[in-house]
mmCIF file of C-alpha atoms in Angstrom:
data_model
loop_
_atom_site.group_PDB
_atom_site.id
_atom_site.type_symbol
_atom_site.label_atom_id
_atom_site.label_comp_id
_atom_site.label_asym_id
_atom_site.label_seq_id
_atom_site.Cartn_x
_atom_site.Cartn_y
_atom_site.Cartn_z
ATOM 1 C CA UNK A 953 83.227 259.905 159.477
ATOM 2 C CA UNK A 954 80.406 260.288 162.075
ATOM 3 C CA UNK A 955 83.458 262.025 164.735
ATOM 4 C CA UNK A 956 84.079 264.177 162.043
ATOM 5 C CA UNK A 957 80.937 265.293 161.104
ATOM 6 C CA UNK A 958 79.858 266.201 165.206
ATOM 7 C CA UNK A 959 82.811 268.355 165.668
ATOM 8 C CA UNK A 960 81.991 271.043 163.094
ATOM 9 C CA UNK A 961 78.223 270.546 163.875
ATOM 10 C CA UNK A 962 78.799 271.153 167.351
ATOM 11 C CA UNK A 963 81.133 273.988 166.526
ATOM 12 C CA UNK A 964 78.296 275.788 164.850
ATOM 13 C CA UNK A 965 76.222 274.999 168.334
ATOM 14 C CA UNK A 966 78.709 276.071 170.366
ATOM 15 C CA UNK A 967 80.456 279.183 168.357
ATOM 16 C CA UNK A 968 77.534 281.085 167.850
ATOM 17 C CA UNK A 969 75.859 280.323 170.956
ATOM 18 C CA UNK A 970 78.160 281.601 173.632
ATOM 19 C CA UNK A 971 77.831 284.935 172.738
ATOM 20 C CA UNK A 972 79.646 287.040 175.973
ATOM 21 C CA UNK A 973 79.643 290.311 173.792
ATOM 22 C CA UNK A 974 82.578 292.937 175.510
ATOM 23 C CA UNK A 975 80.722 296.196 173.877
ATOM 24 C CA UNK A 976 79.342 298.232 176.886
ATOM 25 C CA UNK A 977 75.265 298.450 176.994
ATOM 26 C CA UNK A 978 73.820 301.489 174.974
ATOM 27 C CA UNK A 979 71.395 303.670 175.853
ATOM 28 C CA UNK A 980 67.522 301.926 176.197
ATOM 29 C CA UNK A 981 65.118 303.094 172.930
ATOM 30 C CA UNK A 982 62.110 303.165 171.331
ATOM 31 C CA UNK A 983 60.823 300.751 168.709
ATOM 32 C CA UNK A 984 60.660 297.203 169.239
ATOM 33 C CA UNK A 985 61.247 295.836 172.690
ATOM 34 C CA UNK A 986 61.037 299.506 173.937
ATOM 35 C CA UNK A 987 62.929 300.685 177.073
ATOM 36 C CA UNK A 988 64.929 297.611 176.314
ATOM 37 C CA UNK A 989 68.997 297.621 175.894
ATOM 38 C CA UNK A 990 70.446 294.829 173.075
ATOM 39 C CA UNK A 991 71.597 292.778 176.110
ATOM 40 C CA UNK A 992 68.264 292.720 177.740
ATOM 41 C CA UNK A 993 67.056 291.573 174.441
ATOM 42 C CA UNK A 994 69.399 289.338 173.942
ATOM 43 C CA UNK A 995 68.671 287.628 177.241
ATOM 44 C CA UNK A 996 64.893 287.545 176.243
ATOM 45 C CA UNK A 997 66.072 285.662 172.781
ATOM 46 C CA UNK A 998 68.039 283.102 175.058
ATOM 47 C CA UNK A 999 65.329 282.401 177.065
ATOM 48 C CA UNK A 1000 62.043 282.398 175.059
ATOM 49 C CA UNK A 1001 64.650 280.239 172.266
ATOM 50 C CA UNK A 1002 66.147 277.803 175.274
ATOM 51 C CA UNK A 1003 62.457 276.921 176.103
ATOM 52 C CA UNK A 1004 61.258 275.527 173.132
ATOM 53 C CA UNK A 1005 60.810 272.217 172.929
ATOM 54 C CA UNK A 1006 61.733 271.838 168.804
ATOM 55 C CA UNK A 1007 63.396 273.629 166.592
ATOM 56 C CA UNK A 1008 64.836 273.303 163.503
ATOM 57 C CA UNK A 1009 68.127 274.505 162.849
ATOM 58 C CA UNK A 1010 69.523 275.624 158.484
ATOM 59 C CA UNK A 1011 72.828 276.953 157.851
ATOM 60 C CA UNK A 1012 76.854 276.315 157.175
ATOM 61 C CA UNK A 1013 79.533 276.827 159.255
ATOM 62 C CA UNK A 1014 83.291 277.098 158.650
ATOM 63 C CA UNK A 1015 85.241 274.178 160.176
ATOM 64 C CA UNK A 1016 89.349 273.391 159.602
ATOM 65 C CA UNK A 1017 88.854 269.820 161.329
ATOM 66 C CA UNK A 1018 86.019 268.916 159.423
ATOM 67 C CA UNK A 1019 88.079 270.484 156.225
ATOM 68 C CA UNK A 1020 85.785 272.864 154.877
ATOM 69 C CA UNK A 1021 82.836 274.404 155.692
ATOM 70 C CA UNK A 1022 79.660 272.265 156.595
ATOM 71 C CA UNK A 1023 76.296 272.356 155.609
ATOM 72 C CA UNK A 1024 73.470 271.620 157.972
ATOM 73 C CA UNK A 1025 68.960 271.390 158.046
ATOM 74 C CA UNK A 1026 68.470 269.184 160.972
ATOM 75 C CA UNK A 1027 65.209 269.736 162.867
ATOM 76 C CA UNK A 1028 65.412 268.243 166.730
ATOM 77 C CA UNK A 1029 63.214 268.218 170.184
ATOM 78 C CA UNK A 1030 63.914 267.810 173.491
ATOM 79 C CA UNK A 1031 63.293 263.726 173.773
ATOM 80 C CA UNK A 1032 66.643 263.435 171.234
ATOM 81 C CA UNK A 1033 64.874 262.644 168.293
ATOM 82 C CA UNK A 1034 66.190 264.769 165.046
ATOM 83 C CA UNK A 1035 65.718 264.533 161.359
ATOM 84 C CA UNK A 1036 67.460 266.604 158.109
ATOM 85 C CA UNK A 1037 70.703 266.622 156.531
ATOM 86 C CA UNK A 1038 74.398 267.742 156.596
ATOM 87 C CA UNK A 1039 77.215 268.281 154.158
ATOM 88 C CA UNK A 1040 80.637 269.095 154.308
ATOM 89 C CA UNK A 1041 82.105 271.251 151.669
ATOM 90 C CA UNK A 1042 79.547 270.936 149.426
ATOM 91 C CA UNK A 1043 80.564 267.510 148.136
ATOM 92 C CA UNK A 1044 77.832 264.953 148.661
ATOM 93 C CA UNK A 1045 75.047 264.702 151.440
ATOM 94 C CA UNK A 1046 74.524 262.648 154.367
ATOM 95 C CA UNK A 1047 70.558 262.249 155.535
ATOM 96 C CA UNK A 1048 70.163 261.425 159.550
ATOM 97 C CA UNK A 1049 67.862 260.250 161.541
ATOM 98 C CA UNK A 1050 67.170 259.678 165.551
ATOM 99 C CA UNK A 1051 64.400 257.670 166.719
ATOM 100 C CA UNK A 1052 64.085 256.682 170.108
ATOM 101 C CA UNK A 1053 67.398 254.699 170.699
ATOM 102 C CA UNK A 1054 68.092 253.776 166.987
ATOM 103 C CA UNK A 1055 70.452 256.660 164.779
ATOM 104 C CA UNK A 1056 69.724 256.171 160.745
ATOM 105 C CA UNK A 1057 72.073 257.594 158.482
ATOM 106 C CA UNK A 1058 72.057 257.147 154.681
ATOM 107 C CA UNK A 1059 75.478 258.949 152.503
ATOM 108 C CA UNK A 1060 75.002 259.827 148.976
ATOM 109 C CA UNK A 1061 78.563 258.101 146.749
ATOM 110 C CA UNK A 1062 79.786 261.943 146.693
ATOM 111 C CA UNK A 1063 79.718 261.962 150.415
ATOM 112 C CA UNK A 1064 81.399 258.620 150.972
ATOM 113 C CA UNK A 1065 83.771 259.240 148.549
ATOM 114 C CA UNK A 1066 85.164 262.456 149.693
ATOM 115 C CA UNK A 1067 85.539 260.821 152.790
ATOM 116 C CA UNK A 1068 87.512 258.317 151.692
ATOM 117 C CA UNK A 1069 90.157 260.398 150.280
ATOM 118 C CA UNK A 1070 92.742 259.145 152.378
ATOM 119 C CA UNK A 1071 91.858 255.590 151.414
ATOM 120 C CA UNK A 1072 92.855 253.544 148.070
ATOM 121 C CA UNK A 1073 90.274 253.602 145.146
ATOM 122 C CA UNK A 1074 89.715 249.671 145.889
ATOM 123 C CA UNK A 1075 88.552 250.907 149.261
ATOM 124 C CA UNK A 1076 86.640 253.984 148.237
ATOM 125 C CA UNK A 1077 84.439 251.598 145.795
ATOM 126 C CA UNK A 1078 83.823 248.781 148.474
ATOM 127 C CA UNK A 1079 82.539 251.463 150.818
ATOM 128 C CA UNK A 1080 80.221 253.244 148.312
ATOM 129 C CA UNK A 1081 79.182 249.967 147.047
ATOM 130 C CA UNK A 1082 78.384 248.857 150.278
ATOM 131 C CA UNK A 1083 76.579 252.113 151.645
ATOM 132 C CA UNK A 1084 75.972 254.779 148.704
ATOM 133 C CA UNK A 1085 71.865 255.151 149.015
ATOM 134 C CA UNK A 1086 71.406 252.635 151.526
ATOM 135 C CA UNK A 1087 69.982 253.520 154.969
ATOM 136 C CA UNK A 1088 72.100 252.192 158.011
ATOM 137 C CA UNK A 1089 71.224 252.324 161.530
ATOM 138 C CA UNK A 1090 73.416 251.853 164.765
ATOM 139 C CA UNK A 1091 72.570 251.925 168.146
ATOM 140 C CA UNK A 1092 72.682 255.711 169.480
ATOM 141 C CA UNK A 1093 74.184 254.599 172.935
ATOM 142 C CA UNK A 1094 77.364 253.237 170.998
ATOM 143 C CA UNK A 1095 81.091 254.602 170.928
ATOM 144 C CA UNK A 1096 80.753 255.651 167.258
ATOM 145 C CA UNK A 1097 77.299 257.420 167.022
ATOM 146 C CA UNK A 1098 76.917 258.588 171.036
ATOM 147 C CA UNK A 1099 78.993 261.914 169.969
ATOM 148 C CA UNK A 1100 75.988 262.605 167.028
ATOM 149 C CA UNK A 1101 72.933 261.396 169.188
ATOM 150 C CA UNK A 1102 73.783 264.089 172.174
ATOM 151 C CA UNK A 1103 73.479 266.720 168.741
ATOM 152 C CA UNK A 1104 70.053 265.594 168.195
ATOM 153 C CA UNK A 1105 69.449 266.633 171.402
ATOM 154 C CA UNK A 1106 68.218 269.816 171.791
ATOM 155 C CA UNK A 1107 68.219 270.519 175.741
ATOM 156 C CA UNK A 1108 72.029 269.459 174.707
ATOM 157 C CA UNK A 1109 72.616 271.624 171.720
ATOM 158 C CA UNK A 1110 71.127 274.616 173.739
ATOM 159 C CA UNK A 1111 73.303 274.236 176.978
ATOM 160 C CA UNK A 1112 75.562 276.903 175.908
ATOM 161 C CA UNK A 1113 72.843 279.150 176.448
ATOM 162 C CA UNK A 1114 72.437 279.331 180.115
ATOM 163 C CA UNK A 1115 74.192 282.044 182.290
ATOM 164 C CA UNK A 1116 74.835 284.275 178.754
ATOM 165 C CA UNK A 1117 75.575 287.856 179.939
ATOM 166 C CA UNK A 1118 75.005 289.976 177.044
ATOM 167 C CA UNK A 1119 76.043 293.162 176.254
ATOM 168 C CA UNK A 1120 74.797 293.375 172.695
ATOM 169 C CA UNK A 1121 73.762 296.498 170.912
ATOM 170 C CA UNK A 1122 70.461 297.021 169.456
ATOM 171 C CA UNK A 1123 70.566 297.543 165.455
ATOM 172 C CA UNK A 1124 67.973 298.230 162.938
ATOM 173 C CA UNK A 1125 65.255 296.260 162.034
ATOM 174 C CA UNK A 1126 64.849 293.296 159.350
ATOM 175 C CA UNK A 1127 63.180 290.325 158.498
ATOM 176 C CA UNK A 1128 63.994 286.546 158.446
ATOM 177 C CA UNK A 1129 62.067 284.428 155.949
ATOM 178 C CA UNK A 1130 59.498 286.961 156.622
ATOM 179 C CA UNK A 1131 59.591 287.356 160.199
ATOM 180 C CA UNK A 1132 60.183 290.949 161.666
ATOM 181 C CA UNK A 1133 63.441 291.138 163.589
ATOM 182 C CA UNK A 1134 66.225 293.313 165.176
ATOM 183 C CA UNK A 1135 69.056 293.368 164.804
ATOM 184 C CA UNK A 1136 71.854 292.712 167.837
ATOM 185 C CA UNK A 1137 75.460 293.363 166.931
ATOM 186 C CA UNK A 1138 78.437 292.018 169.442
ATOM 187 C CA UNK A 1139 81.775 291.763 169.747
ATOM 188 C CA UNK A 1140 84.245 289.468 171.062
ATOM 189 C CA UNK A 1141 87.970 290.358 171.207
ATOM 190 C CA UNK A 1142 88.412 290.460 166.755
ATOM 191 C CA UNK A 1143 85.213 288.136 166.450
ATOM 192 C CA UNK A 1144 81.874 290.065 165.955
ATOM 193 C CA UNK A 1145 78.164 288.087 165.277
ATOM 194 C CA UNK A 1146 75.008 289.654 163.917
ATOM 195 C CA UNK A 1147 71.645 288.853 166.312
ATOM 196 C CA UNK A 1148 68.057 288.544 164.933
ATOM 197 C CA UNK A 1149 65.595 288.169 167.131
ATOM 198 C CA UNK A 1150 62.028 287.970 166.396
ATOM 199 C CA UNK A 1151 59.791 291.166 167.618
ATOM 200 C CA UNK A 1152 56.623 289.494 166.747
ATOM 201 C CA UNK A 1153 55.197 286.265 169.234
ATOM 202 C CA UNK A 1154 58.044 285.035 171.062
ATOM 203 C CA UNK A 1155 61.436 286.550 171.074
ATOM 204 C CA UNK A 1156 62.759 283.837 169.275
ATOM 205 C CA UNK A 1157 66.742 283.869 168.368
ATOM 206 C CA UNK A 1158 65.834 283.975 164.517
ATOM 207 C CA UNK A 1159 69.507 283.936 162.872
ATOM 208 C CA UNK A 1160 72.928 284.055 163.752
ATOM 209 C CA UNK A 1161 75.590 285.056 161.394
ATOM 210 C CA UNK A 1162 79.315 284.570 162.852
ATOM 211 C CA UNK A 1163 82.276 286.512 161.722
ATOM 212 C CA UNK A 1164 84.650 284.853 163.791
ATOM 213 C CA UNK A 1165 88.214 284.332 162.247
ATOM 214 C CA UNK A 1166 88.403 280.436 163.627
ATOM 215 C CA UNK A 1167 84.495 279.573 162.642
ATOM 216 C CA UNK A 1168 82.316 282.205 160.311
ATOM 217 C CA UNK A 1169 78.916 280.876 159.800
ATOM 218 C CA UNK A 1170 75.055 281.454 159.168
ATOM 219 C CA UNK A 1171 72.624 279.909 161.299
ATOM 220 C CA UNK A 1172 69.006 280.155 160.913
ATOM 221 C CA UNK A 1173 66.248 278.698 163.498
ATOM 222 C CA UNK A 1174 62.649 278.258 162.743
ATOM 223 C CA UNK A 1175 60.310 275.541 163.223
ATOM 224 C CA UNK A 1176 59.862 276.582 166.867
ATOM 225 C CA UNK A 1177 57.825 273.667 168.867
ATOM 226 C CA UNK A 1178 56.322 271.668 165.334
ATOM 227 C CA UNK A 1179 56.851 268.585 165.459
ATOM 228 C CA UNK A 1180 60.009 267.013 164.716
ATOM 229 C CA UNK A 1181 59.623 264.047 161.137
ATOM 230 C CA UNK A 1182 61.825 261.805 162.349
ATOM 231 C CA UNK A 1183 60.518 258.047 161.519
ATOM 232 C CA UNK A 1184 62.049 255.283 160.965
ATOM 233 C CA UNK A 1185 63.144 254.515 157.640
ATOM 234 C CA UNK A 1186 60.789 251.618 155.475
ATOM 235 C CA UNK A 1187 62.541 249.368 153.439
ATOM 236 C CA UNK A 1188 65.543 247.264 154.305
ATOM 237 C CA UNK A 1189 68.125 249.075 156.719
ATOM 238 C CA UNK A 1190 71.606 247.830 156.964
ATOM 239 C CA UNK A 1191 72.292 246.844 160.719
ATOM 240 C CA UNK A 1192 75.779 248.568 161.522
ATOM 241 C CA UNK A 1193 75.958 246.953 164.767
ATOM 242 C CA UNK A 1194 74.861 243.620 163.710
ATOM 243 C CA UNK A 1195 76.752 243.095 160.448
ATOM 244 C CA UNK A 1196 79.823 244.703 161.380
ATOM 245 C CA UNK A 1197 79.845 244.821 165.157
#
């Protein structure tokens, strides 16, 4: 469940971060970022959003392995600790957790139960019985949770950023949750993604929209260095590793 869960998660990382657009550079113009091509601004955007040290990251993403598309509000730093929630085609919720060494997870019955489809109904119950509403926790170094602790990472979920070449056109202007932005259009072979980077403070990377054929999404960052709520859970925790190590 957990395998399943990184891979479209770090698709949406991954897709809409490696942005190598193949339009050629327009002419530089006035307005925001003036005397500035898209690319230069898009370079700006990687770098002023690949130094933060938290951010927090809202959106869905289309996945075929994960079988639909996946939901996502997970807020993360730099030390690997994260906190929010994920969902994949819209049935149920999973909430998650990093602390330190220590990954919480707690999976609403919809959740479990739509990923137990492949499994008989005896099997489906036992597992919602045993974990529906109930906070687990597992130790972030092992083989089954590793994979979803390096997401909560953010020096790790931004290492697609380094060495980006851009050659992004610039576009009007907009907002994001009330944010000024502009707009950055590329293109990538039949693939094309939609920029917005903040033009007020830093030139944060603001949104993200994907219209690739393999993995359309939305992704939108805010939350730029606040602090990252991830505590440990109060209350009894089920102990994955010691209970059924």
């Amino acid at each position: 469940m957990r395998r399943t869960a990184l891979a479209a998660l770090c698709i949406a990382a991954a897709a809409t971060f490696s942005l190598t657009g193949c339009l050629p550079g327009e002419d530089k113009a006035d307005g925001p970022f003036a005397g500035l091509t898209g690319g230069e601004i898009a370079d700006k955007a990687v770098k002023a959003t690949s130094g933060a040290e938290s951010l927090r990251m809202k959106g869905e993403i289309e996945d075929e392995s994960a079988g639909g598309t996946v939901q996502m509000d997970m807020a993360m730093n730099k030390k690997g600790d994260c906190a929010g929630t994920m969902s994949m085609g819209g049935e149920g919720q999973a909430e998650l957790i990093k602390v330190g060494d220590t990954l919480y997870m707690k999976y609403d019955e919809a959740f479990l139960r739509a990923q137990s489809k492949d499994s008989s109904k005896e099997e489906a119950d036992m597992v919602v019985d045993m974990l529906a509403g109930k906070w687990t926790k597992t130790s972030a170094a092992g083989e089954d949770s590793k994979d979803m602790a390096n997401f909560c990472d953010l020096d790790t979920v931004l290492a697609d950023f380094e060495d980006v070449d851009s050659n992004a056109t610039r576009g009007k202007t907009a907002e994001v949750d009330g944010t000024p932005a502009i707009v950055l259009n590329e293109k990538d072979g039949k693939d094309s993604y939609t920029l917005y980077v903040a033009t007020k403070g830093e030139p944060y990377l603001l949104r993200v929209v994907s219209k690739s054929a393999k993995e359309p999404g939305d992704l939108v960052f805010t939350d730029f260095d606040k602090p990252v709520p991830a505590k440990a859970p109060k209350g009894k925790v089920i102990d994955m590793d010691k209970d059924f190590g």
